[in-house]
Amino acid sequence: MKKIKYLILIMAVALSVSVNVNAVTTQTPINLENPMIHATVSYLQVNPLDMLARPSFYLNKNVKIKAKFDKFSTLGLDYKPAFRSSEDYISFLIQRPDVTDHNIPLSEMKIFLKRSEAEKHIDLDAGDEIEFCGKVFSTALGDIWMDVDKFTVLTEKPKTEKK
């Protein structure tokens, strides 16, 4: 009789433990579409030339880049293998950091910004310092293709009046 009581006690404890373990491991997934939930994303500070040297290493990574703005462009838009619609996005070019005596755009990077955000910065000029964060979503053609999540103007060159 004593053995049966111990057996029942052991089974009750085992059942209790398995129910608790199941409750901990089967949590409801977080709905990332809900704007009330903010996921923390960390960005890796990178040099754009390092990214071009090893594009596949940076694929699907979140990166942060400080650079000199060159110009807004349509480069890479509507390209089927790495599609970003020209209706929703604009691309922009940064200047090559390894050339300092004149402006050469780093066209091997296709950097996409939502048009609504780009319109806030329409007055940027070549040479203005920017910082942007985003995710590399493709390495089509051996180039870097990235979506920008955050775009910040660090410094702007003094504006000269045009006549």
PDB file of C-alpha atoms in Angstrom:
ATOM      1  CA  MET A   1       0.000   0.000   0.000  1.00  0.00           C
ATOM      2  CA  LYS A   2       2.866   2.354   0.837  1.00  0.00           C
ATOM      3  CA  LYS A   3       4.451   1.666  -2.578  1.00  0.00           C
ATOM      4  CA  ILE A   4       1.244   2.653  -4.363  1.00  0.00           C
ATOM      5  CA  LYS A   5       1.090   5.983  -2.458  1.00  0.00           C
ATOM      6  CA  TYR A   6       4.711   6.751  -3.411  1.00  0.00           C
ATOM      7  CA  LEU A   7       4.019   5.798  -7.019  1.00  0.00           C
ATOM      8  CA  ILE A   8       0.955   8.081  -7.136  1.00  0.00           C
ATOM      9  CA  LEU A   9       2.961  10.923  -5.547  1.00  0.00           C
ATOM     10  CA  ILE A  10       5.806  10.529  -8.080  1.00  0.00           C
ATOM     11  CA  MET A  11       3.350  10.472 -10.981  1.00  0.00           C
ATOM     12  CA  ALA A  12       1.622  13.632  -9.679  1.00  0.00           C
ATOM     13  CA  VAL A  13       4.955  15.461  -9.378  1.00  0.00           C
ATOM     14  CA  ALA A  14       6.023  14.319 -12.867  1.00  0.00           C
ATOM     15  CA  LEU A  15       2.724  15.427 -14.376  1.00  0.00           C
ATOM     16  CA  SER A  16       2.968  18.806 -12.645  1.00  0.00           C
ATOM     17  CA  VAL A  17       6.516  19.359 -13.939  1.00  0.00           C
ATOM     18  CA  SER A  18       5.594  18.434 -17.520  1.00  0.00           C
ATOM     19  CA  VAL A  19       2.601  20.833 -17.507  1.00  0.00           C
ATOM     20  CA  ASN A  20       4.812  23.697 -16.256  1.00  0.00           C
ATOM     21  CA  VAL A  21       7.528  22.989 -18.835  1.00  0.00           C
ATOM     22  CA  ASN A  22       4.944  22.929 -21.615  1.00  0.00           C
ATOM     23  CA  ALA A  23       3.496  26.263 -20.449  1.00  0.00           C
ATOM     24  CA  VAL A  24       6.929  27.916 -20.569  1.00  0.00           C
ATOM     25  CA  THR A  25       7.960  26.558 -23.977  1.00  0.00           C
ATOM     26  CA  THR A  26       4.704  27.212 -25.848  1.00  0.00           C
ATOM     27  CA  GLN A  27       4.456  30.989 -25.637  1.00  0.00           C
ATOM     28  CA  THR A  28       2.333  32.985 -28.049  1.00  0.00           C
ATOM     29  CA  PRO A  29       4.421  34.376 -30.929  1.00  0.00           C
ATOM     30  CA  ILE A  30       4.874  38.164 -30.996  1.00  0.00           C
ATOM     31  CA  ASN A  31       2.955  39.966 -33.720  1.00  0.00           C
ATOM     32  CA  LEU A  32       5.551  42.248 -35.330  1.00  0.00           C
ATOM     33  CA  GLU A  33       2.874  43.954 -37.425  1.00  0.00           C
ATOM     34  CA  ASN A  34       1.440  45.529 -34.267  1.00  0.00           C
ATOM     35  CA  PRO A  35       2.811  49.085 -33.999  1.00  0.00           C
ATOM     36  CA  MET A  36       2.530  48.958 -30.218  1.00  0.00           C
ATOM     37  CA  ILE A  37       5.314  46.373 -30.056  1.00  0.00           C
ATOM     38  CA  HIS A  38       8.814  47.694 -30.737  1.00  0.00           C
ATOM     39  CA  ALA A  39      11.523  45.144 -31.403  1.00  0.00           C
ATOM     40  CA  THR A  40      15.040  46.270 -30.610  1.00  0.00           C
ATOM     41  CA  VAL A  41      17.267  45.986 -33.647  1.00  0.00           C
ATOM     42  CA  SER A  42      21.032  46.297 -33.337  1.00  0.00           C
ATOM     43  CA  TYR A  43      23.085  47.590 -36.253  1.00  0.00           C
ATOM     44  CA  LEU A  44      26.669  46.757 -37.077  1.00  0.00           C
ATOM     45  CA  GLN A  45      28.744  49.887 -37.855  1.00  0.00           C
ATOM     46  CA  VAL A  46      30.460  49.161 -41.189  1.00  0.00           C
ATOM     47  CA  ASN A  47      32.617  50.711 -43.863  1.00  0.00           C
ATOM     48  CA  PRO A  48      30.883  50.561 -47.264  1.00  0.00           C
ATOM     49  CA  LEU A  49      34.065  49.364 -48.986  1.00  0.00           C
ATOM     50  CA  ASP A  50      34.282  46.411 -46.581  1.00  0.00           C
ATOM     51  CA  MET A  51      30.720  45.522 -47.535  1.00  0.00           C
ATOM     52  CA  LEU A  52      31.588  45.576 -51.228  1.00  0.00           C
ATOM     53  CA  ALA A  53      34.589  43.326 -50.621  1.00  0.00           C
ATOM     54  CA  ARG A  54      32.374  40.662 -48.961  1.00  0.00           C
ATOM     55  CA  PRO A  55      28.740  41.221 -49.976  1.00  0.00           C
ATOM     56  CA  SER A  56      27.543  37.714 -49.067  1.00  0.00           C
ATOM     57  CA  PHE A  57      28.863  38.141 -45.498  1.00  0.00           C
ATOM     58  CA  TYR A  58      26.517  41.111 -44.982  1.00  0.00           C
ATOM     59  CA  LEU A  59      23.437  39.510 -46.573  1.00  0.00           C
ATOM     60  CA  ASN A  60      20.446  39.702 -44.179  1.00  0.00           C
ATOM     61  CA  LYS A  61      22.474  41.741 -41.663  1.00  0.00           C
ATOM     62  CA  ASN A  62      21.486  45.069 -40.137  1.00  0.00           C
ATOM     63  CA  VAL A  63      24.165  47.673 -40.768  1.00  0.00           C
ATOM     64  CA  LYS A  64      24.877  51.316 -39.944  1.00  0.00           C
ATOM     65  CA  ILE A  65      26.900  53.509 -42.298  1.00  0.00           C
ATOM     66  CA  LYS A  66      28.274  57.040 -41.997  1.00  0.00           C
ATOM     67  CA  ALA A  67      28.963  58.541 -45.401  1.00  0.00           C
ATOM     68  CA  LYS A  68      28.875  61.590 -47.595  1.00  0.00           C
ATOM     69  CA  PHE A  69      25.660  61.917 -49.547  1.00  0.00           C
ATOM     70  CA  ASP A  70      26.038  62.166 -53.329  1.00  0.00           C
ATOM     71  CA  LYS A  71      22.547  62.324 -54.863  1.00  0.00           C
ATOM     72  CA  PHE A  72      19.112  60.809 -55.088  1.00  0.00           C
ATOM     73  CA  SER A  73      18.749  58.444 -58.025  1.00  0.00           C
ATOM     74  CA  THR A  74      16.607  55.779 -59.640  1.00  0.00           C
ATOM     75  CA  LEU A  75      19.521  53.316 -59.758  1.00  0.00           C
ATOM     76  CA  GLY A  76      18.379  49.739 -59.129  1.00  0.00           C
ATOM     77  CA  LEU A  77      14.678  50.503 -58.878  1.00  0.00           C
ATOM     78  CA  ASP A  78      12.270  48.045 -60.532  1.00  0.00           C
ATOM     79  CA  TYR A  79      15.076  45.495 -61.124  1.00  0.00           C
ATOM     80  CA  LYS A  80      13.219  42.175 -60.898  1.00  0.00           C
ATOM     81  CA  PRO A  81      15.759  40.015 -58.948  1.00  0.00           C
ATOM     82  CA  ALA A  82      15.936  42.627 -56.141  1.00  0.00           C
ATOM     83  CA  PHE A  83      12.655  44.417 -56.689  1.00  0.00           C
ATOM     84  CA  ARG A  84      11.853  47.761 -55.088  1.00  0.00           C
ATOM     85  CA  SER A  85       9.097  49.740 -56.770  1.00  0.00           C
ATOM     86  CA  SER A  86       9.892  53.215 -58.092  1.00  0.00           C
ATOM     87  CA  GLU A  87       6.428  54.256 -56.910  1.00  0.00           C
ATOM     88  CA  ASP A  88       7.295  53.610 -53.258  1.00  0.00           C
ATOM     89  CA  TYR A  89      11.083  54.008 -53.105  1.00  0.00           C
ATOM     90  CA  ILE A  90      13.903  56.215 -54.287  1.00  0.00           C
ATOM     91  CA  SER A  91      17.520  55.174 -54.198  1.00  0.00           C
ATOM     92  CA  PHE A  92      20.425  57.355 -53.225  1.00  0.00           C
ATOM     93  CA  LEU A  93      24.132  57.238 -53.785  1.00  0.00           C
ATOM     94  CA  ILE A  94      26.926  57.950 -51.369  1.00  0.00           C
ATOM     95  CA  GLN A  95      30.403  59.123 -52.280  1.00  0.00           C
ATOM     96  CA  ARG A  96      33.289  56.681 -52.423  1.00  0.00           C
ATOM     97  CA  PRO A  97      35.181  57.048 -49.136  1.00  0.00           C
ATOM     98  CA  ASP A  98      38.497  56.102 -50.786  1.00  0.00           C
ATOM     99  CA  VAL A  99      38.450  59.105 -53.168  1.00  0.00           C
ATOM    100  CA  THR A 100      38.828  62.492 -51.513  1.00  0.00           C
ATOM    101  CA  ASP A 101      39.965  64.855 -54.278  1.00  0.00           C
ATOM    102  CA  HIS A 102      36.674  64.702 -56.237  1.00  0.00           C
ATOM    103  CA  ASN A 103      33.175  63.212 -56.011  1.00  0.00           C
ATOM    104  CA  ILE A 104      32.690  59.681 -57.304  1.00  0.00           C
ATOM    105  CA  PRO A 105      29.475  57.871 -56.376  1.00  0.00           C
ATOM    106  CA  LEU A 106      29.625  54.374 -54.931  1.00  0.00           C
ATOM    107  CA  SER A 107      27.238  52.903 -57.505  1.00  0.00           C
ATOM    108  CA  GLU A 108      27.893  49.314 -56.388  1.00  0.00           C
ATOM    109  CA  MET A 109      25.583  49.978 -53.443  1.00  0.00           C
ATOM    110  CA  LYS A 110      21.884  50.117 -54.211  1.00  0.00           C
ATOM    111  CA  ILE A 111      20.427  51.907 -51.191  1.00  0.00           C
ATOM    112  CA  PHE A 112      16.641  52.280 -51.019  1.00  0.00           C
ATOM    113  CA  LEU A 113      14.721  54.813 -48.994  1.00  0.00           C
ATOM    114  CA  LYS A 114      10.943  55.179 -48.803  1.00  0.00           C
ATOM    115  CA  ARG A 115       9.848  58.172 -50.869  1.00  0.00           C
ATOM    116  CA  SER A 116       7.966  59.659 -47.916  1.00  0.00           C
ATOM    117  CA  GLU A 117      11.241  59.824 -45.932  1.00  0.00           C
ATOM    118  CA  ALA A 118      13.325  61.037 -48.893  1.00  0.00           C
ATOM    119  CA  GLU A 119      10.968  63.979 -49.433  1.00  0.00           C
ATOM    120  CA  LYS A 120      11.978  65.301 -45.998  1.00  0.00           C
ATOM    121  CA  HIS A 121      15.590  65.549 -47.200  1.00  0.00           C
ATOM    122  CA  ILE A 122      15.134  66.848 -50.740  1.00  0.00           C
ATOM    123  CA  ASP A 123      17.496  69.785 -50.069  1.00  0.00           C
ATOM    124  CA  LEU A 124      20.573  67.587 -49.445  1.00  0.00           C
ATOM    125  CA  ASP A 125      23.657  68.385 -51.497  1.00  0.00           C
ATOM    126  CA  ALA A 126      26.642  66.294 -52.507  1.00  0.00           C
ATOM    127  CA  GLY A 127      29.084  66.171 -49.612  1.00  0.00           C
ATOM    128  CA  ASP A 128      26.526  66.494 -46.805  1.00  0.00           C
ATOM    129  CA  GLU A 129      27.292  63.943 -44.100  1.00  0.00           C
ATOM    130  CA  ILE A 130      24.635  61.350 -43.384  1.00  0.00           C
ATOM    131  CA  GLU A 131      24.154  58.224 -41.334  1.00  0.00           C
ATOM    132  CA  PHE A 132      21.736  55.491 -42.255  1.00  0.00           C
ATOM    133  CA  CYS A 133      20.764  52.133 -40.844  1.00  0.00           C
ATOM    134  CA  GLY A 134      19.163  49.286 -42.692  1.00  0.00           C
ATOM    135  CA  LYS A 135      19.168  45.693 -43.777  1.00  0.00           C
ATOM    136  CA  VAL A 136      21.045  44.153 -46.703  1.00  0.00           C
ATOM    137  CA  PHE A 137      18.343  42.181 -48.517  1.00  0.00           C
ATOM    138  CA  SER A 138      20.184  41.052 -51.663  1.00  0.00           C
ATOM    139  CA  THR A 139      23.568  40.620 -53.286  1.00  0.00           C
ATOM    140  CA  ALA A 140      22.275  40.469 -56.874  1.00  0.00           C
ATOM    141  CA  LEU A 141      24.968  41.195 -59.471  1.00  0.00           C
ATOM    142  CA  GLY A 142      27.552  40.914 -56.655  1.00  0.00           C
ATOM    143  CA  ASP A 143      26.446  44.318 -55.318  1.00  0.00           C
ATOM    144  CA  ILE A 144      24.941  45.383 -52.004  1.00  0.00           C
ATOM    145  CA  TRP A 145      21.170  46.027 -52.042  1.00  0.00           C
ATOM    146  CA  MET A 146      19.761  47.462 -48.837  1.00  0.00           C
ATOM    147  CA  ASP A 147      16.598  48.959 -47.393  1.00  0.00           C
ATOM    148  CA  VAL A 148      17.047  51.940 -45.086  1.00  0.00           C
ATOM    149  CA  ASP A 149      15.194  51.925 -41.762  1.00  0.00           C
ATOM    150  CA  LYS A 150      16.682  55.122 -40.292  1.00  0.00           C
ATOM    151  CA  PHE A 151      18.114  58.114 -42.149  1.00  0.00           C
ATOM    152  CA  THR A 152      19.854  60.981 -40.338  1.00  0.00           C
ATOM    153  CA  VAL A 153      21.559  64.097 -41.659  1.00  0.00           C
ATOM    154  CA  LEU A 154      24.677  64.719 -39.547  1.00  0.00           C
ATOM    155  CA  THR A 155      26.038  67.887 -41.162  1.00  0.00           C
ATOM    156  CA  GLU A 156      25.099  69.958 -44.160  1.00  0.00           C
ATOM    157  CA  LYS A 157      27.475  72.085 -46.173  1.00  0.00           C
ATOM    158  CA  PRO A 158      26.634  75.801 -46.085  1.00  0.00           C
ATOM    159  CA  LYS A 159      24.139  76.607 -48.819  1.00  0.00           C
ATOM    160  CA  THR A 160      25.105  79.169 -51.424  1.00  0.00           C
ATOM    161  CA  GLU A 161      22.429  81.185 -53.150  1.00  0.00           C
ATOM    162  CA  LYS A 162      21.878  80.248 -56.767  1.00  0.00           C
ATOM    163  CA  LYS A 163      21.228  83.075 -59.218  1.00  0.00           C
TER     164      LYS A 163
END
